Tab-separated table of C-alpha atoms and ligand atoms in Angstrom:
chain	number	residue	atom	x	y	z
R	1	UNK	CA	-1.449	36.973	18.740
R	2	UNK	CA	-3.865	34.200	19.614
R	3	UNK	CA	-2.360	30.779	19.834
R	4	UNK	CA	-4.063	28.366	17.427
R	5	UNK	CA	-4.262	25.010	19.139
R	6	UNK	CA	-4.770	21.728	17.303
R	7	UNK	CA	-7.213	19.054	18.477
R	8	UNK	CA	-6.241	16.278	20.837
R	9	UNK	CA	-6.839	13.792	18.024
R	10	UNK	CA	-4.220	15.455	15.875
R	11	UNK	CA	-1.851	15.536	18.820
R	12	UNK	CA	-2.310	11.783	19.207
R	13	UNK	CA	-0.983	11.082	15.692
R	14	UNK	CA	2.436	9.453	15.802
R	15	UNK	CA	5.318	11.785	14.902
R	16	UNK	CA	6.140	11.748	11.220
R	17	UNK	CA	9.455	9.949	11.313
R	18	UNK	CA	10.482	10.748	7.772
R	19	UNK	CA	10.601	14.487	8.541
R	20	UNK	CA	14.304	14.654	9.142
R	21	UNK	CA	15.334	12.585	6.147
R	22	UNK	CA	12.894	14.549	3.945
R	23	UNK	CA	14.377	17.832	5.125
R	24	UNK	CA	17.939	16.695	4.504
R	25	UNK	CA	17.018	15.339	1.076
R	26	UNK	CA	15.491	18.668	0.144
R	27	UNK	CA	18.553	20.535	1.356
R	28	UNK	CA	20.856	18.283	-0.681
R	29	UNK	CA	18.712	18.729	-3.813
R	30	UNK	CA	18.664	22.517	-3.325
R	31	UNK	CA	22.452	22.458	-3.252
R	32	UNK	CA	22.357	20.710	-6.633
R	33	UNK	CA	23.746	17.403	-5.371
R	34	UNK	CA	23.122	14.370	-7.621
R	35	UNK	CA	20.803	12.368	-5.388
R	36	UNK	CA	19.726	8.794	-6.181
R	37	UNK	CA	16.323	8.575	-4.540
R	38	UNK	CA	15.243	5.067	-3.540
R	39	UNK	CA	12.962	6.525	-0.905
R	40	UNK	CA	9.677	7.114	-2.665
R	41	UNK	CA	7.167	4.331	-3.421
R	42	UNK	CA	5.866	6.012	-6.563
R	43	UNK	CA	6.351	4.488	-10.045
R	44	UNK	CA	8.749	6.541	-12.206
R	45	UNK	CA	7.149	5.399	-15.476
R	46	UNK	CA	4.325	7.378	-17.116
R	47	UNK	CA	0.704	6.217	-17.178
R	48	UNK	CA	0.166	4.033	-20.294
R	49	UNK	CA	-0.943	6.006	-23.372
R	50	UNK	CA	-4.230	4.173	-23.845
R	51	UNK	CA	-5.372	5.363	-20.393
R	52	UNK	CA	-4.367	8.960	-21.109
R	53	UNK	CA	-6.318	8.799	-24.383
R	54	UNK	CA	-9.382	7.568	-22.542
R	55	UNK	CA	-9.161	10.467	-20.080
R	56	UNK	CA	-8.659	12.908	-22.908
R	57	UNK	CA	-11.818	11.744	-24.595
R	58	UNK	CA	-13.818	11.602	-21.358
R	59	UNK	CA	-12.840	15.056	-20.189
R	60	UNK	CA	-14.133	16.569	-23.448
R	61	UNK	CA	-17.552	15.062	-22.798
R	62	UNK	CA	-19.472	17.637	-20.719
R	63	UNK	CA	-21.545	14.917	-19.067
R	64	UNK	CA	-18.448	14.043	-17.012
R	65	UNK	CA	-18.171	17.556	-15.569
R	66	UNK	CA	-20.824	17.244	-12.866
R	67	UNK	CA	-20.730	15.812	-9.372
R	68	UNK	CA	-20.060	12.106	-9.502
R	69	UNK	CA	-22.519	9.692	-7.928
R	70	UNK	CA	-21.599	8.732	-4.358
R	71	UNK	CA	-21.299	5.074	-5.270
R	72	UNK	CA	-19.434	5.723	-8.527
R	73	UNK	CA	-20.324	4.968	-12.134
R	74	UNK	CA	-22.182	1.719	-12.711
R	75	UNK	CA	-19.907	0.937	-15.694
R	76	UNK	CA	-16.832	1.213	-13.485
R	77	UNK	CA	-18.302	-1.068	-10.817
R	78	UNK	CA	-19.286	-3.592	-13.480
R	79	UNK	CA	-15.758	-3.474	-14.911
R	80	UNK	CA	-14.184	-3.951	-11.473
R	81	UNK	CA	-16.466	-6.979	-10.927
R	82	UNK	CA	-15.396	-8.411	-14.294
R	83	UNK	CA	-11.727	-7.832	-13.444
R	84	UNK	CA	-12.005	-9.510	-10.014
R	85	UNK	CA	-13.776	-12.495	-11.565
R	86	UNK	CA	-11.184	-12.894	-14.284
R	87	UNK	CA	-8.126	-12.247	-12.096
R	88	UNK	CA	-9.157	-14.010	-8.871
R	89	UNK	CA	-12.289	-16.004	-9.679
R	90	UNK	CA	-14.170	-13.883	-7.120
R	91	UNK	CA	-17.835	-12.951	-7.755
R	92	UNK	CA	-18.853	-9.438	-6.698
R	93	UNK	CA	-22.197	-7.671	-7.003
R	94	UNK	CA	-21.433	-4.323	-8.692
R	95	UNK	CA	-24.322	-2.606	-6.896
R	96	UNK	CA	-23.645	-3.544	-3.302
R	97	UNK	CA	-20.185	-5.076	-3.015
R	98	UNK	CA	-17.970	-2.513	-4.786
R	99	UNK	CA	-17.331	1.128	-3.894
R	100	UNK	CA	-14.953	3.372	-5.904
R	101	UNK	CA	-12.583	5.495	-3.812
R	102	UNK	CA	-10.480	8.617	-4.343
R	103	UNK	CA	-7.430	6.382	-4.114
R	104	UNK	CA	-7.414	3.460	-1.700
R	105	UNK	CA	-5.634	5.521	0.973
R	106	UNK	CA	-8.755	7.638	1.305
R	107	UNK	CA	-10.984	4.631	2.049
R	108	UNK	CA	-8.414	2.988	4.295
R	109	UNK	CA	-8.151	6.124	6.431
R	110	UNK	CA	-11.939	6.716	6.554
R	111	UNK	CA	-12.906	3.125	7.368
R	112	UNK	CA	-12.344	3.333	11.160
R	113	UNK	CA	-14.829	6.236	11.366
R	114	UNK	CA	-17.493	3.714	10.397
R	115	UNK	CA	-16.535	0.835	12.707
R	116	UNK	CA	-14.406	1.979	15.635
R	117	UNK	CA	-15.831	3.651	18.717
R	118	UNK	CA	-13.522	5.566	21.047
R	119	UNK	CA	-11.638	3.057	23.169
R	120	UNK	CA	-12.112	0.184	20.741
R	121	UNK	CA	-9.113	-1.504	19.206
R	122	UNK	CA	-7.751	-2.031	15.710
R	123	UNK	CA	-5.141	-4.727	15.111
R	124	UNK	CA	-2.441	-3.134	12.999
R	125	UNK	CA	0.703	-4.699	11.533
R	126	UNK	CA	4.025	-3.258	12.652
R	127	UNK	CA	5.794	-2.231	10.413
R	128	UNK	CA	3.015	-0.968	8.124
R	129	UNK	CA	1.765	1.560	5.595
R	130	UNK	CA	1.183	4.601	7.868
R	131	UNK	CA	-2.535	5.391	7.058
R	132	UNK	CA	-3.713	2.272	8.967
R	133	UNK	CA	-2.450	3.809	12.188
R	134	UNK	CA	-3.472	7.368	11.554
R	135	UNK	CA	-7.007	6.421	10.443
R	136	UNK	CA	-7.595	4.530	13.689
R	137	UNK	CA	-6.194	7.342	15.819
R	138	UNK	CA	-8.274	10.002	14.055
R	139	UNK	CA	-11.370	7.904	14.788
R	140	UNK	CA	-10.486	7.831	18.499
R	141	UNK	CA	-9.548	4.163	18.458
R	142	UNK	CA	-6.629	2.371	20.031
R	143	UNK	CA	-3.962	0.386	18.246
R	144	UNK	CA	-2.749	-3.067	19.090
R	145	UNK	CA	0.471	-3.834	17.234
R	146	UNK	CA	0.840	-7.108	15.387
R	147	UNK	CA	4.601	-7.569	14.931
R	148	UNK	CA	5.736	-8.672	11.474
R	149	UNK	CA	8.963	-10.563	11.973
R	150	UNK	CA	11.297	-12.180	9.502
R	151	UNK	CA	11.277	-15.558	11.302
R	152	UNK	CA	7.513	-15.737	10.701
R	153	UNK	CA	7.767	-14.663	7.036
R	154	UNK	CA	6.525	-11.190	8.041
R	155	UNK	CA	3.054	-12.571	8.833
R	156	UNK	CA	1.258	-11.584	12.061
R	157	UNK	CA	0.716	-14.312	14.667
R	158	UNK	CA	-3.001	-13.818	15.130
R	159	UNK	CA	-3.329	-16.754	17.527
R	160	UNK	CA	-1.083	-15.129	20.104
R	161	UNK	CA	-3.242	-12.017	20.654
R	162	UNK	CA	-4.541	-11.876	24.243
R	163	UNK	CA	-8.218	-12.346	25.109
R	164	UNK	CA	-8.531	-8.920	26.707
R	165	UNK	CA	-7.411	-7.331	23.429
R	166	UNK	CA	-9.701	-9.492	21.309
R	167	UNK	CA	-12.712	-8.488	23.389
R	168	UNK	CA	-12.289	-4.844	22.445
R	169	UNK	CA	-10.935	-5.361	18.903
R	170	UNK	CA	-13.218	-4.473	15.986
R	171	UNK	CA	-10.941	-4.299	12.987
R	172	UNK	CA	-7.746	-5.842	11.596
R	173	UNK	CA	-5.588	-4.456	8.816
R	174	UNK	CA	-3.612	-6.748	6.532
R	175	UNK	CA	-1.489	-5.902	3.499
R	176	UNK	CA	-0.101	-8.542	1.139
R	177	UNK	CA	1.931	-8.215	-0.997
R	178	UNK	CA	3.350	-6.167	1.847
R	179	UNK	CA	4.697	-2.671	1.998
R	180	UNK	CA	7.398	-2.297	3.313
R	181	UNK	CA	8.675	-5.899	3.594
R	182	UNK	CA	7.991	-7.012	-0.005
R	183	UNK	CA	6.528	-10.413	0.953
R	184	UNK	CA	3.345	-12.085	-0.352
R	185	UNK	CA	1.076	-14.436	1.616
R	186	UNK	CA	-0.768	-17.604	0.672
R	187	UNK	CA	-4.407	-18.668	0.862
R	188	UNK	CA	-3.843	-20.800	3.963
R	189	UNK	CA	-2.910	-17.665	5.855
R	190	UNK	CA	-6.023	-15.869	4.629
R	191	UNK	CA	-8.108	-18.895	5.598
R	192	UNK	CA	-6.777	-18.762	9.164
R	193	UNK	CA	-7.444	-15.029	9.339
R	194	UNK	CA	-11.036	-15.439	8.125
R	195	UNK	CA	-11.691	-18.083	10.789
R	196	UNK	CA	-10.090	-15.824	13.394
R	197	UNK	CA	-12.207	-12.869	12.288
R	198	UNK	CA	-15.460	-14.835	12.330
R	199	UNK	CA	-14.712	-16.390	15.717
R	200	UNK	CA	-13.797	-13.087	17.377
R	201	UNK	CA	-16.133	-10.784	15.481
R	202	UNK	CA	-13.301	-8.741	14.022
R	203	UNK	CA	-13.644	-7.098	10.599
R	204	UNK	CA	-10.770	-7.946	8.258
R	205	UNK	CA	-9.484	-5.233	5.960
R	206	UNK	CA	-7.108	-6.491	3.281
R	207	UNK	CA	-5.037	-3.951	1.345
R	208	UNK	CA	-4.243	-5.495	-2.043
R	209	UNK	CA	-2.558	-2.560	-3.788
R	210	UNK	CA	0.379	-4.701	-4.969
R	211	UNK	CA	-1.279	-7.924	-6.179
R	212	UNK	CA	-0.199	-7.287	-9.772
R	213	UNK	CA	3.426	-6.641	-8.883
R	214	UNK	CA	4.963	-10.096	-8.597
R	215	UNK	CA	7.938	-11.848	-10.123
R	216	UNK	CA	9.405	-15.205	-11.086
R	217	UNK	CA	5.971	-16.495	-12.083
R	218	UNK	CA	4.434	-15.969	-8.641
R	219	UNK	CA	0.758	-14.933	-8.455
R	220	UNK	CA	-0.715	-13.382	-5.296
R	221	UNK	CA	-4.248	-14.528	-4.372
R	222	UNK	CA	-7.001	-12.196	-3.192
R	223	UNK	CA	-8.239	-12.354	0.396
R	224	UNK	CA	-11.740	-12.726	-1.047
R	225	UNK	CA	-10.842	-16.033	-2.718
R	226	UNK	CA	-11.084	-17.764	0.635
R	227	UNK	CA	-14.355	-19.334	1.765
R	228	UNK	CA	-16.460	-17.047	4.003
R	229	UNK	CA	-14.089	-14.083	3.535
R	230	UNK	CA	-16.983	-11.964	2.341
R	231	UNK	CA	-18.819	-12.625	5.612
R	232	UNK	CA	-16.244	-10.715	7.632
R	233	UNK	CA	-14.042	-8.655	5.354
R	234	UNK	CA	-13.312	-6.292	2.529
R	235	UNK	CA	-10.397	-5.767	0.203
R	236	UNK	CA	-8.957	-2.433	-0.899
R	237	UNK	CA	-7.524	-2.173	-4.379
R	238	UNK	CA	-5.942	0.564	-6.398
R	239	UNK	CA	-4.941	1.482	-9.925
R	240	UNK	CA	-2.013	3.501	-8.559
R	241	UNK	CA	0.789	0.961	-8.692
R	242	UNK	CA	-0.507	-1.395	-11.390
R	243	UNK	CA	-1.010	1.329	-14.008
R	244	UNK	CA	1.383	4.075	-12.835
R	245	UNK	CA	-1.596	6.212	-11.783
R	246	UNK	CA	-0.621	7.409	-8.298
R	247	UNK	CA	-1.517	11.028	-9.065
R	248	UNK	CA	-4.911	10.253	-10.583
R	249	UNK	CA	-6.532	9.155	-7.315
R	250	UNK	CA	-8.675	6.149	-8.071
R	251	UNK	CA	-9.121	2.890	-6.201
R	252	UNK	CA	-11.949	0.870	-4.666
R	253	UNK	CA	-13.047	-1.285	-1.775
R	254	UNK	CA	-14.969	-4.523	-2.358
R	255	UNK	CA	-16.398	-7.409	-0.360
R	256	UNK	CA	-18.913	-7.490	2.505
R	257	UNK	CA	-21.909	-5.301	1.650
R	258	UNK	CA	-22.570	-4.057	5.179
R	259	UNK	CA	-18.955	-2.956	5.570
R	260	UNK	CA	-19.101	-1.270	2.155
R	261	UNK	CA	-22.312	0.518	3.201
R	262	UNK	CA	-20.623	1.803	6.357
R	263	UNK	CA	-17.667	3.228	4.443
R	264	UNK	CA	-20.062	4.715	1.865
R	265	UNK	CA	-22.020	6.451	4.616
R	266	UNK	CA	-18.887	8.120	5.986
R	267	UNK	CA	-17.809	9.187	2.506
R	268	UNK	CA	-21.205	10.588	1.507
R	269	UNK	CA	-20.759	13.049	4.371
R	270	UNK	CA	-17.211	14.024	3.431
R	271	UNK	CA	-16.482	13.869	-0.309
R	272	UNK	CA	-18.312	13.797	-3.611
R	273	UNK	CA	-16.672	10.887	-5.333
R	274	UNK	CA	-14.108	10.378	-8.083
R	275	UNK	CA	-14.158	12.750	-11.101
R	276	UNK	CA	-16.263	10.963	-13.747
R	277	UNK	CA	-13.617	11.364	-16.445
R	278	UNK	CA	-11.096	9.619	-14.214
R	279	UNK	CA	-13.587	6.827	-13.582
R	280	UNK	CA	-13.827	6.351	-17.363
R	281	UNK	CA	-10.034	6.263	-17.569
R	282	UNK	CA	-10.135	3.652	-14.802
R	283	UNK	CA	-12.485	1.507	-16.881
R	284	UNK	CA	-10.046	1.789	-19.803
R	285	UNK	CA	-7.139	0.818	-17.540
R	286	UNK	CA	-8.836	-2.373	-16.339
R	287	UNK	CA	-9.934	-3.285	-19.863
R	288	UNK	CA	-6.462	-2.657	-21.246
R	289	UNK	CA	-3.979	-5.178	-22.624
R	290	UNK	CA	-2.322	-7.451	-20.077
R	291	UNK	CA	0.934	-6.839	-21.918
R	292	UNK	CA	1.212	-3.450	-20.185
R	293	UNK	CA	1.270	-5.164	-16.802
R	294	UNK	CA	3.790	-7.732	-18.029
R	295	UNK	CA	6.007	-4.890	-19.231
R	296	UNK	CA	5.801	-3.223	-15.823
R	297	UNK	CA	6.691	-6.484	-14.074
R	298	UNK	CA	9.672	-7.128	-16.338
R	299	UNK	CA	10.985	-3.639	-15.675
R	300	UNK	CA	10.911	-4.028	-11.879
R	301	UNK	CA	12.139	-7.619	-11.948
R	302	UNK	CA	15.139	-6.513	-13.986
R	303	UNK	CA	15.876	-3.666	-11.616
R	304	UNK	CA	15.428	-5.925	-8.610
R	305	UNK	CA	17.939	-8.415	-10.003
R	306	UNK	CA	20.486	-5.683	-10.736
R	307	UNK	CA	20.208	-4.102	-7.299
R	308	UNK	CA	20.198	-7.356	-5.308
R	309	UNK	CA	23.147	-8.750	-7.256
R	310	UNK	CA	25.044	-5.489	-6.871
R	311	UNK	CA	24.453	-5.201	-3.133
R	312	UNK	CA	25.345	-8.834	-2.525
R	313	UNK	CA	28.567	-8.358	-4.512
R	314	UNK	CA	29.708	-5.591	-2.163
R	315	UNK	CA	28.903	-7.613	0.927
R	316	UNK	CA	25.413	-6.341	1.781
R	317	UNK	CA	23.310	-9.502	1.951
R	318	UNK	CA	19.783	-8.851	0.731
R	319	UNK	CA	17.168	-11.260	-0.590
R	320	UNK	CA	15.092	-10.879	-3.735
R	321	UNK	CA	11.499	-9.868	-3.014
R	322	UNK	CA	8.872	-11.989	-4.794
R	323	UNK	CA	6.405	-9.112	-4.848
R	324	UNK	CA	6.121	-5.258	-4.706
R	325	UNK	CA	8.819	-2.854	-5.828
R	326	UNK	CA	10.561	-2.702	-2.456
R	327	UNK	CA	13.715	-4.237	-1.064
R	328	UNK	CA	13.566	-4.629	2.708
R	329	UNK	CA	17.137	-5.038	3.897
R	330	UNK	CA	18.819	-5.358	7.282
R	331	UNK	CA	20.976	-2.310	7.985
R	332	UNK	CA	24.719	-2.712	7.609
R	333	UNK	CA	26.561	-3.719	10.768
R	334	UNK	CA	23.412	-3.593	12.870
R	335	UNK	CA	23.197	0.195	12.677
R	336	UNK	CA	19.930	1.858	13.588
R	337	UNK	CA	17.871	2.636	10.512
R	338	UNK	CA	17.781	6.423	10.865
R	339	UNK	CA	21.539	6.816	11.219
R	340	UNK	CA	22.112	4.345	8.368
R	341	UNK	CA	19.922	6.514	6.112
R	342	UNK	CA	21.655	9.684	7.275
R	343	UNK	CA	25.050	8.216	6.445
R	344	UNK	CA	23.839	7.103	3.006
R	345	UNK	CA	22.489	10.549	2.198
R	346	UNK	CA	25.281	12.638	3.667
R	347	UNK	CA	28.209	10.574	2.444
R	348	UNK	CA	27.110	9.026	-0.853
R	349	UNK	CA	23.962	10.928	-1.926
R	350	UNK	CA	21.653	7.887	-1.811
R	351	UNK	CA	18.191	8.125	-0.229
R	352	UNK	CA	16.544	5.112	1.467
R	353	UNK	CA	13.650	4.998	3.921
R	354	UNK	CA	14.457	4.111	7.552
R	355	UNK	CA	12.469	1.053	8.612
R	356	UNK	CA	11.538	2.596	11.962
R	357	UNK	CA	9.328	5.069	10.078
R	358	UNK	CA	6.919	2.168	9.423
R	359	UNK	CA	6.803	1.141	13.079
R	360	UNK	CA	9.095	-0.009	15.881
R	361	UNK	CA	9.450	-3.515	14.395
R	362	UNK	CA	10.881	-1.905	11.264
R	363	UNK	CA	13.936	-0.836	13.256
R	364	UNK	CA	17.103	-2.485	11.968
R	365	UNK	CA	15.874	-2.372	8.350
R	366	UNK	CA	15.840	0.081	5.457
R	367	UNK	CA	13.462	0.125	2.494
R	368	UNK	CA	14.662	0.693	-1.067
R	369	UNK	CA	12.158	1.435	-3.832
R	370	UNK	CA	12.965	0.158	-7.339
R	371	UNK	CA	11.773	3.396	-8.912
R	372	UNK	CA	14.951	4.509	-10.698
R	373	UNK	CA	16.504	3.108	-13.912
R	374	UNK	CA	18.977	0.207	-13.866
R	375	UNK	CA	21.994	2.405	-14.603
R	376	UNK	CA	21.214	4.524	-11.562
R	377	UNK	CA	20.860	1.407	-9.422
R	378	UNK	CA	24.334	0.302	-10.548
R	379	UNK	CA	25.623	3.748	-9.732
R	380	UNK	CA	23.957	3.523	-6.309
R	381	UNK	CA	25.761	0.241	-5.630
R	382	UNK	CA	29.120	1.813	-6.583
R	383	UNK	CA	28.457	4.627	-4.160
R	384	UNK	CA	27.225	2.427	-1.312
R	385	UNK	CA	30.405	0.364	-1.674
R	386	UNK	CA	32.321	3.297	-0.184
R	387	UNK	CA	30.527	3.030	3.137
R	388	UNK	CA	30.289	-0.767	3.470
T	401	LIG	C1	0.758	2.801	-2.598
T	401	LIG	C2	-0.091	2.047	-1.634
T	401	LIG	C3	-1.486	2.104	-1.729
T	401	LIG	C4	-2.164	2.861	-2.841
T	401	LIG	O1	-2.693	4.038	-2.400
T	401	LIG	P1	-3.614	4.898	-3.358
T	401	LIG	O2	-4.266	5.819	-2.373
T	401	LIG	O3	-4.589	3.995	-4.027
T	401	LIG	O4	-2.728	5.623	-4.313
T	401	LIG	C5	-2.245	1.382	-0.833
T	401	LIG	N1	-1.646	0.615	0.104
T	401	LIG	C6	-0.326	0.519	0.215
T	401	LIG	C7	0.266	-0.382	1.227
T	401	LIG	C8	0.497	1.251	-0.641
T	401	LIG	O5	1.828	1.161	-0.507
């Protein structure tokens, strides 16, 4: 039999560090064990009914059944522009500054193909959402880690990056509210990053998937609110988390028109856009009542309070995240994150994500997703108590 060899670029992808925990979770589920899964960052609630109704109607209209336009439906781009203006006060031109995506992950992973030559560098947070790394590697680029550390509020220290790195760097990824650490950032930080990007000729890519998920009255700004941001950057957004639409695959990138054009050029050679009926459902989502978002926030805030209070009561000190639906907690007794997660699964049937899976600076932490009901979170605390 011939040996099928994979490309060098695939071989350069970092090992998938969740493999082992995924395998063990599957084995436990197959055995019928009652697993409480805090591992997956996917909302457990259904997509709101008014969005499903809009899809239902759209899918029955044969005009939606054809190839979508590469740059998406005009009505969707206009609606996104309206939403950005209302939510952030940011003006966007629907024709040149907004591009719908098949989920933001798709655009995030394709972006380096447009801007990174082999040997050039992307500045990537560590820990981070894995597609930033893999997109750069698939494009033949190199990664320079920007450590996110607790003592710096999980913000990168952009001023400490060496000259030699800056000379070859083309692109920087940022993500606030942040997965996996659950922290937001303020406009001063964005202002510094914009100045840094302009000075060093580095494109800024802000991933804003969690801007609507914030608690205790906090409101996360957009990167594009800052003066001159549009000269050097773009922002990725998504309906996935805000409207419980992870499976639908719809998001967008907006901001600098030349950067948008570059991403569009890559995509026009690879995909054929978002299904028109889903774009119409996306319009309905953005036009929908704000009360749906408030309901979503109350649900996660409630769960967050239950889990944090419970863990603190059994001696596991964790802090309340202001944003996202993740708790980023130091492992118990300084254990390494993988063995902590193995113990949790094997001994008390609770799944968490080992921090090291998001990058070396995630070591010493685990991530819990608030995607199970309150009663199950209480049950999880009772179980975890046995191994504290
Ligand atoms: C969930 C998530 C997204 C959203 O991805 P989609 O492809 O739009 O579903 C983007 N960025 C981060 C950091 C996420 O955690």
